[in-house]
C-alpha atoms as a printed R data frame, in Angstrom:
    type eleno elety resid chain resno       x       y       z
1   ATOM     1    CA   UNK     A     1  11.638  -1.982 -17.766
2   ATOM     2    CA   UNK     A     2   9.148  -0.609 -15.353
3   ATOM     3    CA   UNK     A     3   6.381  -1.273 -12.909
4   ATOM     4    CA   UNK     A     4   2.946  -0.842 -12.600
5   ATOM     5    CA   UNK     A     5   1.249  -1.003  -9.384
6   ATOM     6    CA   UNK     A     6  -2.378  -2.631  -9.084
7   ATOM     7    CA   UNK     A     7  -5.040  -2.584  -6.013
8   ATOM     8    CA   UNK     A     8  -2.420  -6.327  -4.628
9   ATOM     9    CA   UNK     A     9   0.110  -5.717  -6.469
10  ATOM    10    CA   UNK     A    10   3.260  -4.472  -8.455
11  ATOM    11    CA   UNK     A    11   3.028  -5.935 -11.940
12  ATOM    12    CA   UNK     A    12   6.843  -5.899 -13.845
13  ATOM    13    CA   UNK     A    13   6.778  -4.731 -16.686
14  ATOM    14    CA   UNK     A    14   9.626  -4.999 -20.005
15  ATOM    15    CA   UNK     A    15   9.683  -3.500 -23.453
16  ATOM    16    CA   UNK     A    16  10.557  -6.097 -26.085
17  ATOM    17    CA   UNK     A    17  10.958  -5.067 -29.635
18  ATOM    18    CA   UNK     A    18   8.812  -6.018 -32.042
19  ATOM    19    CA   UNK     A    19   9.921  -6.504 -35.845
20  ATOM    20    CA   UNK     A    20   6.720  -6.772 -37.323
21  ATOM    21    CA   UNK     A    21   6.028  -3.617 -35.659
22  ATOM    22    CA   UNK     A    22   9.071  -1.789 -35.731
23  ATOM    23    CA   UNK     A    23   8.321  -0.470 -32.445
24  ATOM    24    CA   UNK     A    24   8.986  -1.667 -28.218
25  ATOM    25    CA   UNK     A    25   5.368  -3.732 -27.269
26  ATOM    26    CA   UNK     A    26   6.030  -4.027 -23.420
27  ATOM    27    CA   UNK     A    27   5.033  -7.896 -21.747
28  ATOM    28    CA   UNK     A    28   4.478  -7.927 -18.250
29  ATOM    29    CA   UNK     A    29   7.377 -10.264 -16.332
30  ATOM    30    CA   UNK     A    30   5.470 -10.931 -13.628
31  ATOM    31    CA   UNK     A    31   3.736  -9.529 -10.506
32  ATOM    32    CA   UNK     A    32   5.433  -9.255  -6.862
33  ATOM    33    CA   UNK     A    33   2.617  -9.074  -3.957
34  ATOM    34    CA   UNK     A    34   2.740  -6.375  -1.851
35  ATOM    35    CA   UNK     A    35   1.430  -7.875   0.951
36  ATOM    36    CA   UNK     A    36   5.299  -9.272   1.499
37  ATOM    37    CA   UNK     A    37   6.806  -8.451  -1.446
38  ATOM    38    CA   UNK     A    38   8.514 -11.399  -2.316
39  ATOM    39    CA   UNK     A    39   9.545 -12.021  -5.438
40  ATOM    40    CA   UNK     A    40   8.695 -14.905  -6.906
41  ATOM    41    CA   UNK     A    41  10.661 -17.670  -8.507
42  ATOM    42    CA   UNK     A    42   9.363 -17.294 -11.898
43  ATOM    43    CA   UNK     A    43  10.681 -13.528 -12.100
44  ATOM    44    CA   UNK     A    44  14.141 -14.246 -10.482
45  ATOM    45    CA   UNK     A    45  14.757 -17.080 -13.672
46  ATOM    46    CA   UNK     A    46  13.395 -14.524 -15.836
47  ATOM    47    CA   UNK     A    47  14.970 -11.861 -15.014
48  ATOM    48    CA   UNK     A    48  19.140 -10.837 -15.455
49  ATOM    49    CA   UNK     A    49  21.563  -9.486 -12.954
50  ATOM    50    CA   UNK     A    50  20.844  -5.557 -14.132
51  ATOM    51    CA   UNK     A    51  16.716  -6.170 -14.463
52  ATOM    52    CA   UNK     A    52  17.091  -7.971 -10.780
53  ATOM    53    CA   UNK     A    53  18.738  -5.019  -9.061
54  ATOM    54    CA   UNK     A    54  16.317  -2.576 -10.665
55  ATOM    55    CA   UNK     A    55  13.286  -4.654  -9.321
56  ATOM    56    CA   UNK     A    56  15.289  -4.506  -5.935
57  ATOM    57    CA   UNK     A    57  15.421  -0.798  -5.634
58  ATOM    58    CA   UNK     A    58  11.643  -0.228  -6.556
59  ATOM    59    CA   UNK     A    59  10.963  -3.145  -3.654
60  ATOM    60    CA   UNK     A    60  13.268  -0.608  -1.118
61  ATOM    61    CA   UNK     A    61  11.349   2.779  -2.372
62  ATOM    62    CA   UNK     A    62   7.741   0.580  -2.120
63  ATOM    63    CA   UNK     A    63   9.162  -0.802   1.489
64  ATOM    64    CA   UNK     A    64  10.065   3.279   2.397
65  ATOM    65    CA   UNK     A    65   6.945   4.691   0.837
66  ATOM    66    CA   UNK     A    66   4.807   2.972   2.987
67  ATOM    67    CA   UNK     A    67   6.562   3.492   5.881
68  ATOM    68    CA   UNK     A    68   6.422   7.315   5.111
69  ATOM    69    CA   UNK     A    69   1.871   7.122   4.701
70  ATOM    70    CA   UNK     A    70   2.015   4.299   8.006
71  ATOM    71    CA   UNK     A    71   4.290   6.934  10.308
72  ATOM    72    CA   UNK     A    72   1.725   9.959   8.568
73  ATOM    73    CA   UNK     A    73  -1.431   8.439   9.401
74  ATOM    74    CA   UNK     A    74  -0.443   7.433  12.574
75  ATOM    75    CA   UNK     A    75   0.466  10.878  13.307
76  ATOM    76    CA   UNK     A    76  -2.238  12.655  11.439
77  ATOM    77    CA   UNK     A    77  -4.981  10.491  13.753
78  ATOM    78    CA   UNK     A    78  -5.020  13.087  16.547
79  ATOM    79    CA   UNK     A    79  -6.105  16.078  14.029
80  ATOM    80    CA   UNK     A    80  -8.464  13.258  12.398
81  ATOM    81    CA   UNK     A    81 -10.157  12.212  15.953
82  ATOM    82    CA   UNK     A    82 -10.396  15.748  16.152
83  ATOM    83    CA   UNK     A    83 -12.177  16.596  13.153
84  ATOM    84    CA   UNK     A    84 -14.524  14.517  13.398
85  ATOM    85    CA   UNK     A    85 -15.728  15.435  16.819
86  ATOM    86    CA   UNK     A    86 -16.714  18.707  14.551
87  ATOM    87    CA   UNK     A    87 -18.376  16.846  12.222
88  ATOM    88    CA   UNK     A    88 -20.233  13.818  14.754
89  ATOM    89    CA   UNK     A    89 -21.183  17.916  16.586
90  ATOM    90    CA   UNK     A    90 -23.055  19.097  13.886
91  ATOM    91    CA   UNK     A    91 -24.578  15.694  12.616
92  ATOM    92    CA   UNK     A    92 -25.573  14.372  15.537
93  ATOM    93    CA   UNK     A    93 -29.340  13.600  15.304
94  ATOM    94    CA   UNK     A    94 -28.891  11.755  12.203
95  ATOM    95    CA   UNK     A    95 -29.057   7.869  11.849
96  ATOM    96    CA   UNK     A    96 -25.570   7.526  10.229
97  ATOM    97    CA   UNK     A    97 -23.975   9.755  12.749
98  ATOM    98    CA   UNK     A    98 -25.554   7.477  14.861
99  ATOM    99    CA   UNK     A    99 -24.712   4.213  13.087
100 ATOM   100    CA   UNK     A   100 -20.276   6.031  12.664
101 ATOM   101    CA   UNK     A   101 -20.191   6.532  15.814
102 ATOM   102    CA   UNK     A   102 -21.277   2.718  17.390
103 ATOM   103    CA   UNK     A   103 -18.532   1.345  14.548
104 ATOM   104    CA   UNK     A   104 -15.633   3.839  15.486
105 ATOM   105    CA   UNK     A   105 -16.383   3.268  19.786
106 ATOM   106    CA   UNK     A   106 -15.760   0.094  18.949
107 ATOM   107    CA   UNK     A   107 -12.610   0.085  16.777
108 ATOM   108    CA   UNK     A   108 -11.039   2.753  19.507
109 ATOM   109    CA   UNK     A   109 -11.971   0.446  22.398
110 ATOM   110    CA   UNK     A   110 -10.022  -2.307  19.901
111 ATOM   111    CA   UNK     A   111  -7.181   0.144  19.139
112 ATOM   112    CA   UNK     A   112  -6.495   0.702  23.406
113 ATOM   113    CA   UNK     A   113  -6.327  -3.008  23.832
114 ATOM   114    CA   UNK     A   114  -3.839  -3.595  20.828
115 ATOM   115    CA   UNK     A   115  -1.620  -0.604  21.715
116 ATOM   116    CA   UNK     A   116  -1.397  -1.563  25.831
117 ATOM   117    CA   UNK     A   117  -0.173  -4.512  23.979
118 ATOM   118    CA   UNK     A   118   2.501  -3.307  22.090
119 ATOM   119    CA   UNK     A   119   3.383  -1.756  25.694
120 ATOM   120    CA   UNK     A   120   2.534   1.776  24.466
121 ATOM   121    CA   UNK     A   121   0.210   2.263  27.398
122 ATOM   122    CA   UNK     A   122  -0.978   1.387  31.367
């Protein structure tokens, strides 16, 4: 059993021996949505206990990676803003910089509201 990550899902693939071709053939067992990581009923019914344990391990690794990735993004945000400041300084007269500055300013306002609601800012 192995897994393929796609944009919105994790595909579960089982290798099944094909006697006609005398080799293994890959068969899609099912997909797990990345948004909630819940294993669908049809997958639960069609997998052995051993396979279900393997699926659970994969989900836990994926969750751990998501947590790591989000922490990395949050911790790197101040540096990214400093670097963006340099880009805006170098491109201050361009239409692209003006458009992006408008979008960024709105997003920063939303982010500040979010931080206040979370009790992280006063």
